[in-house]
mmCIF file of C-alpha atoms in Angstrom:
data_model
loop_
_atom_site.group_PDB
_atom_site.id
_atom_site.type_symbol
_atom_site.label_atom_id
_atom_site.label_comp_id
_atom_site.label_asym_id
_atom_site.label_seq_id
_atom_site.Cartn_x
_atom_site.Cartn_y
_atom_site.Cartn_z
ATOM 1 C CA MET H 3 -27.608 15.127 -4.544
ATOM 2 C CA LEU H 4 -23.652 14.606 -4.352
ATOM 3 C CA ARG H 5 -21.595 12.096 -2.478
ATOM 4 C CA ILE H 6 -17.760 12.365 -1.999
ATOM 5 C CA GLY H 7 -15.396 9.573 -1.543
ATOM 6 C CA TYR H 8 -11.612 9.481 -0.373
ATOM 7 C CA GLY H 9 -9.745 6.275 -0.871
ATOM 8 C CA TYR H 10 -6.083 4.837 0.141
ATOM 9 C CA ASP H 11 -3.932 2.254 -0.690
ATOM 10 C CA VAL H 12 -0.382 0.864 -0.180
ATOM 11 C CA HIS H 13 1.497 -2.235 -1.014
ATOM 12 C CA ARG H 14 5.173 -3.299 -0.441
ATOM 13 C CA LEU H 15 7.589 -3.303 -3.632
ATOM 14 C CA VAL H 16 8.915 -7.172 -4.341
ATOM 15 C CA ALA H 17 10.947 -8.960 -6.549
ATOM 16 C CA GLY H 18 9.135 -11.222 -8.993
ATOM 17 C CA ARG H 19 5.935 -9.465 -9.726
ATOM 18 C CA LYS H 20 4.762 -6.829 -12.603
ATOM 19 C CA LEU H 21 4.180 -3.392 -11.592
ATOM 20 C CA ILE H 22 0.780 -2.091 -12.444
ATOM 21 C CA LEU H 23 -0.455 1.205 -11.829
ATOM 22 C CA GLY H 24 -3.909 2.637 -13.136
ATOM 23 C CA GLY H 25 -4.279 -0.683 -15.170
ATOM 24 C CA VAL H 26 -0.814 0.283 -17.034
ATOM 25 C CA GLU H 27 1.963 -2.466 -17.001
ATOM 26 C CA ILE H 28 5.384 -0.231 -16.261
ATOM 27 C CA PRO H 29 8.593 -1.728 -16.901
ATOM 28 C CA PHE H 30 10.447 -1.703 -13.618
ATOM 29 C CA ASP H 31 12.669 -4.693 -11.668
ATOM 30 C CA LYS H 32 10.025 -4.784 -8.612
ATOM 31 C CA GLY H 33 6.379 -5.145 -8.594
ATOM 32 C CA LEU H 34 3.778 -4.061 -6.123
ATOM 33 C CA GLU H 35 2.912 -7.348 -3.504
ATOM 34 C CA GLY H 36 -0.826 -8.154 -3.384
ATOM 35 C CA HIS H 37 -3.469 -11.022 -3.517
ATOM 36 C CA SER H 38 -4.412 -9.432 -6.525
ATOM 37 C CA ASP H 39 -2.263 -7.211 -9.052
ATOM 38 C CA ALA H 40 -2.039 -5.098 -5.916
ATOM 39 C CA ASP H 41 -2.852 -1.958 -8.250
ATOM 40 C CA VAL H 42 -2.955 1.014 -5.524
ATOM 41 C CA VAL H 43 -4.141 3.403 -8.209
ATOM 42 C CA LEU H 44 -7.433 1.604 -8.588
ATOM 43 C CA HIS H 45 -7.762 -0.214 -5.300
ATOM 44 C CA SER H 46 -7.751 4.066 -3.785
ATOM 45 C CA VAL H 47 -10.209 4.535 -6.472
ATOM 46 C CA ILE H 48 -12.444 1.603 -5.432
ATOM 47 C CA ASP H 49 -12.378 2.241 -1.756
ATOM 48 C CA ALA H 50 -13.332 5.953 -2.662
ATOM 49 C CA LEU H 51 -16.418 4.931 -4.883
ATOM 50 C CA LEU H 52 -17.533 2.591 -2.136
ATOM 51 C CA GLY H 53 -16.760 4.869 0.171
ATOM 52 C CA ALA H 54 -19.348 7.763 -1.358
ATOM 53 C CA LEU H 55 -22.190 5.581 -1.196
ATOM 54 C CA SER H 56 -21.626 3.990 2.160
ATOM 55 C CA LEU H 57 -20.966 0.554 0.565
ATOM 56 C CA GLY H 58 -18.118 -0.705 2.785
ATOM 57 C CA ASP H 59 -14.195 -1.282 1.089
ATOM 58 C CA ILE H 60 -12.795 -3.202 -1.124
ATOM 59 C CA GLY H 61 -11.910 -6.185 1.314
ATOM 60 C CA SER H 62 -15.754 -6.748 2.105
ATOM 61 C CA HIS H 63 -16.538 -7.042 -1.900
ATOM 62 C CA PHE H 64 -13.224 -8.761 -2.825
ATOM 63 C CA PRO H 65 -11.492 -10.336 0.116
ATOM 64 C CA ASP H 66 -7.992 -11.332 -0.012
ATOM 65 C CA THR H 67 -8.824 -14.730 1.166
ATOM 66 C CA ASP H 68 -11.150 -15.921 -1.642
ATOM 67 C CA PRO H 69 -8.645 -17.605 -4.445
ATOM 68 C CA GLN H 70 -11.130 -16.223 -7.336
ATOM 69 C CA TYR H 71 -9.488 -12.588 -6.982
ATOM 70 C CA GLU H 72 -5.851 -13.933 -6.786
ATOM 71 C CA GLY H 73 -3.804 -12.121 -9.271
ATOM 72 C CA ILE H 74 -6.916 -10.502 -10.572
ATOM 73 C CA ASP H 75 -7.024 -7.501 -13.003
ATOM 74 C CA SER H 76 -7.832 -4.645 -10.842
ATOM 75 C CA ARG H 77 -9.573 -2.955 -13.929
ATOM 76 C CA ILE H 78 -11.870 -5.984 -13.558
ATOM 77 C CA LEU H 79 -12.655 -5.325 -10.048
ATOM 78 C CA LEU H 80 -13.086 -1.356 -10.555
ATOM 79 C CA GLN H 81 -15.856 -2.241 -13.200
ATOM 80 C CA ARG H 82 -17.724 -4.257 -11.210
ATOM 81 C CA THR H 83 -17.713 -1.405 -8.582
ATOM 82 C CA PHE H 84 -18.666 1.208 -10.928
ATOM 83 C CA SER H 85 -21.560 -1.151 -11.569
ATOM 84 C CA LEU H 86 -22.646 -0.890 -8.216
ATOM 85 C CA VAL H 87 -22.608 2.717 -8.225
ATOM 86 C CA GLN H 88 -24.470 3.021 -11.669
ATOM 87 C CA ALA H 89 -27.333 1.317 -10.009
ATOM 88 C CA GLU H 90 -27.586 3.599 -7.292
ATOM 89 C CA GLY H 91 -27.937 6.047 -9.662
ATOM 90 C CA TYR H 92 -24.701 8.121 -9.485
ATOM 91 C CA VAL H 93 -22.285 9.123 -12.097
ATOM 92 C CA LEU H 94 -18.981 10.241 -11.272
ATOM 93 C CA ASN H 95 -18.809 14.280 -11.169
ATOM 94 C CA ASN H 96 -14.685 14.095 -11.267
ATOM 95 C CA LEU H 97 -11.727 12.433 -9.520
ATOM 96 C CA ASP H 98 -8.339 13.306 -7.944
ATOM 97 C CA CYS H 99 -5.617 10.711 -7.252
ATOM 98 C CA THR H 100 -2.229 11.486 -6.247
ATOM 99 C CA ILE H 101 0.393 8.109 -6.604
ATOM 100 C CA CYS H 102 3.426 8.575 -4.141
ATOM 101 C CA ALA H 103 6.324 6.725 -5.298
ATOM 102 C CA GLU H 104 10.097 7.079 -5.314
ATOM 103 C CA ARG H 105 10.956 5.002 -8.378
ATOM 104 C CA PRO H 106 9.991 4.506 -11.075
ATOM 105 C CA LYS H 107 9.181 7.782 -12.450
ATOM 106 C CA LEU H 108 5.523 7.765 -13.500
ATOM 107 C CA GLN H 109 5.197 10.691 -15.550
ATOM 108 C CA PRO H 110 5.230 8.992 -18.793
ATOM 109 C CA TYR H 111 2.627 6.690 -17.862
ATOM 110 C CA LEU H 112 -0.048 8.942 -16.294
ATOM 111 C CA ASP H 113 -2.234 9.995 -19.581
ATOM 112 C CA LYS H 114 -2.791 6.148 -20.101
ATOM 113 C CA MET H 115 -3.983 5.418 -16.833
ATOM 114 C CA ARG H 116 -6.180 8.356 -16.817
ATOM 115 C CA GLU H 117 -7.453 7.171 -20.198
ATOM 116 C CA ASN H 118 -8.186 3.664 -18.529
ATOM 117 C CA LEU H 119 -9.966 5.429 -15.961
ATOM 118 C CA ALA H 120 -11.955 7.667 -17.682
ATOM 119 C CA LYS H 121 -13.056 4.316 -20.051
ATOM 120 C CA ASP H 122 -13.930 2.338 -16.757
ATOM 121 C CA LEU H 123 -15.762 4.981 -15.118
ATOM 122 C CA ALA H 124 -17.768 6.120 -18.239
ATOM 123 C CA CYS H 125 -16.437 9.599 -18.424
ATOM 124 C CA ASP H 126 -14.617 11.661 -20.326
ATOM 125 C CA ILE H 127 -10.578 12.190 -19.614
ATOM 126 C CA SER H 128 -11.019 15.762 -18.433
ATOM 127 C CA GLN H 129 -12.734 14.380 -15.269
ATOM 128 C CA ILE H 130 -9.846 12.656 -14.240
ATOM 129 C CA SER H 131 -6.799 14.191 -12.400
ATOM 130 C CA LEU H 132 -3.882 11.943 -11.822
ATOM 131 C CA LYS H 133 -0.779 13.325 -10.603
ATOM 132 C CA ALA H 134 2.744 11.391 -9.159
ATOM 133 C CA THR H 135 4.882 12.737 -6.452
ATOM 134 C CA THR H 136 8.006 11.270 -4.049
ATOM 135 C CA GLU H 137 7.654 11.604 -0.559
ATOM 136 C CA GLU H 138 11.619 12.745 -0.996
ATOM 137 C CA GLY H 139 12.979 9.580 0.564
ATOM 138 C CA LEU H 140 10.101 9.455 3.629
ATOM 139 C CA GLY H 141 7.310 7.414 4.160
ATOM 140 C CA VAL H 142 5.925 4.654 2.488
ATOM 141 C CA SER H 143 7.753 5.115 -0.765
ATOM 142 C CA GLY H 144 10.851 5.813 0.936
ATOM 143 C CA ASN H 145 10.892 2.723 2.841
ATOM 144 C CA GLY H 146 9.927 0.234 -0.386
ATOM 145 C CA GLY H 147 6.337 0.798 -1.156
ATOM 146 C CA ILE H 148 3.953 2.972 -3.298
ATOM 147 C CA SER H 149 0.803 4.430 -2.354
ATOM 148 C CA ALA H 150 -2.365 6.124 -4.007
ATOM 149 C CA THR H 151 -4.885 8.553 -2.480
ATOM 150 C CA CYS H 152 -8.279 9.249 -4.185
ATOM 151 C CA ILE H 153 -10.580 11.856 -3.396
ATOM 152 C CA LEU H 154 -13.993 11.956 -5.862
ATOM 153 C CA LEU H 155 -17.200 13.549 -6.403
ATOM 154 C CA LEU H 156 -20.361 11.283 -7.440
ATOM 155 C CA ARG H 157 -23.568 12.816 -8.818
ATOM 156 C CA LYS H 158 -26.921 11.410 -8.554
ATOM 157 C CA GLN H 159 -28.141 11.301 -12.483
#
């Protein structure tokens, strides 16, 4: 059996925070505002995983009102989420994610992000597609934010 999942996340860039995307710290003068590390890439993947199996959303599993998740590394949240997927008997077939950011340029970091995702999702890096684009000064990224969209396919083992 196959299950498809879709996820989306967006956060505003602010001073005084580290920029973490796909579990990679990216040198930049701003980071994403949020309760956890605000990693929009991993948050979109988490929502896609949960959505594929009708398990709710990231906020229902890791509420931003819970102090235990304040500043948490989103890779930990991804690993916990993927353990729920595995418990249901599913594995990742493939994943495609697009990051929208005007700045910084993300191309140099995409392979490391793909490596992190492949490791945390127990799959080969060839199953992970990750792209970065701009919105030409429009949309969320044109207004001081970064967003990520993810679609993935799970298959029953």
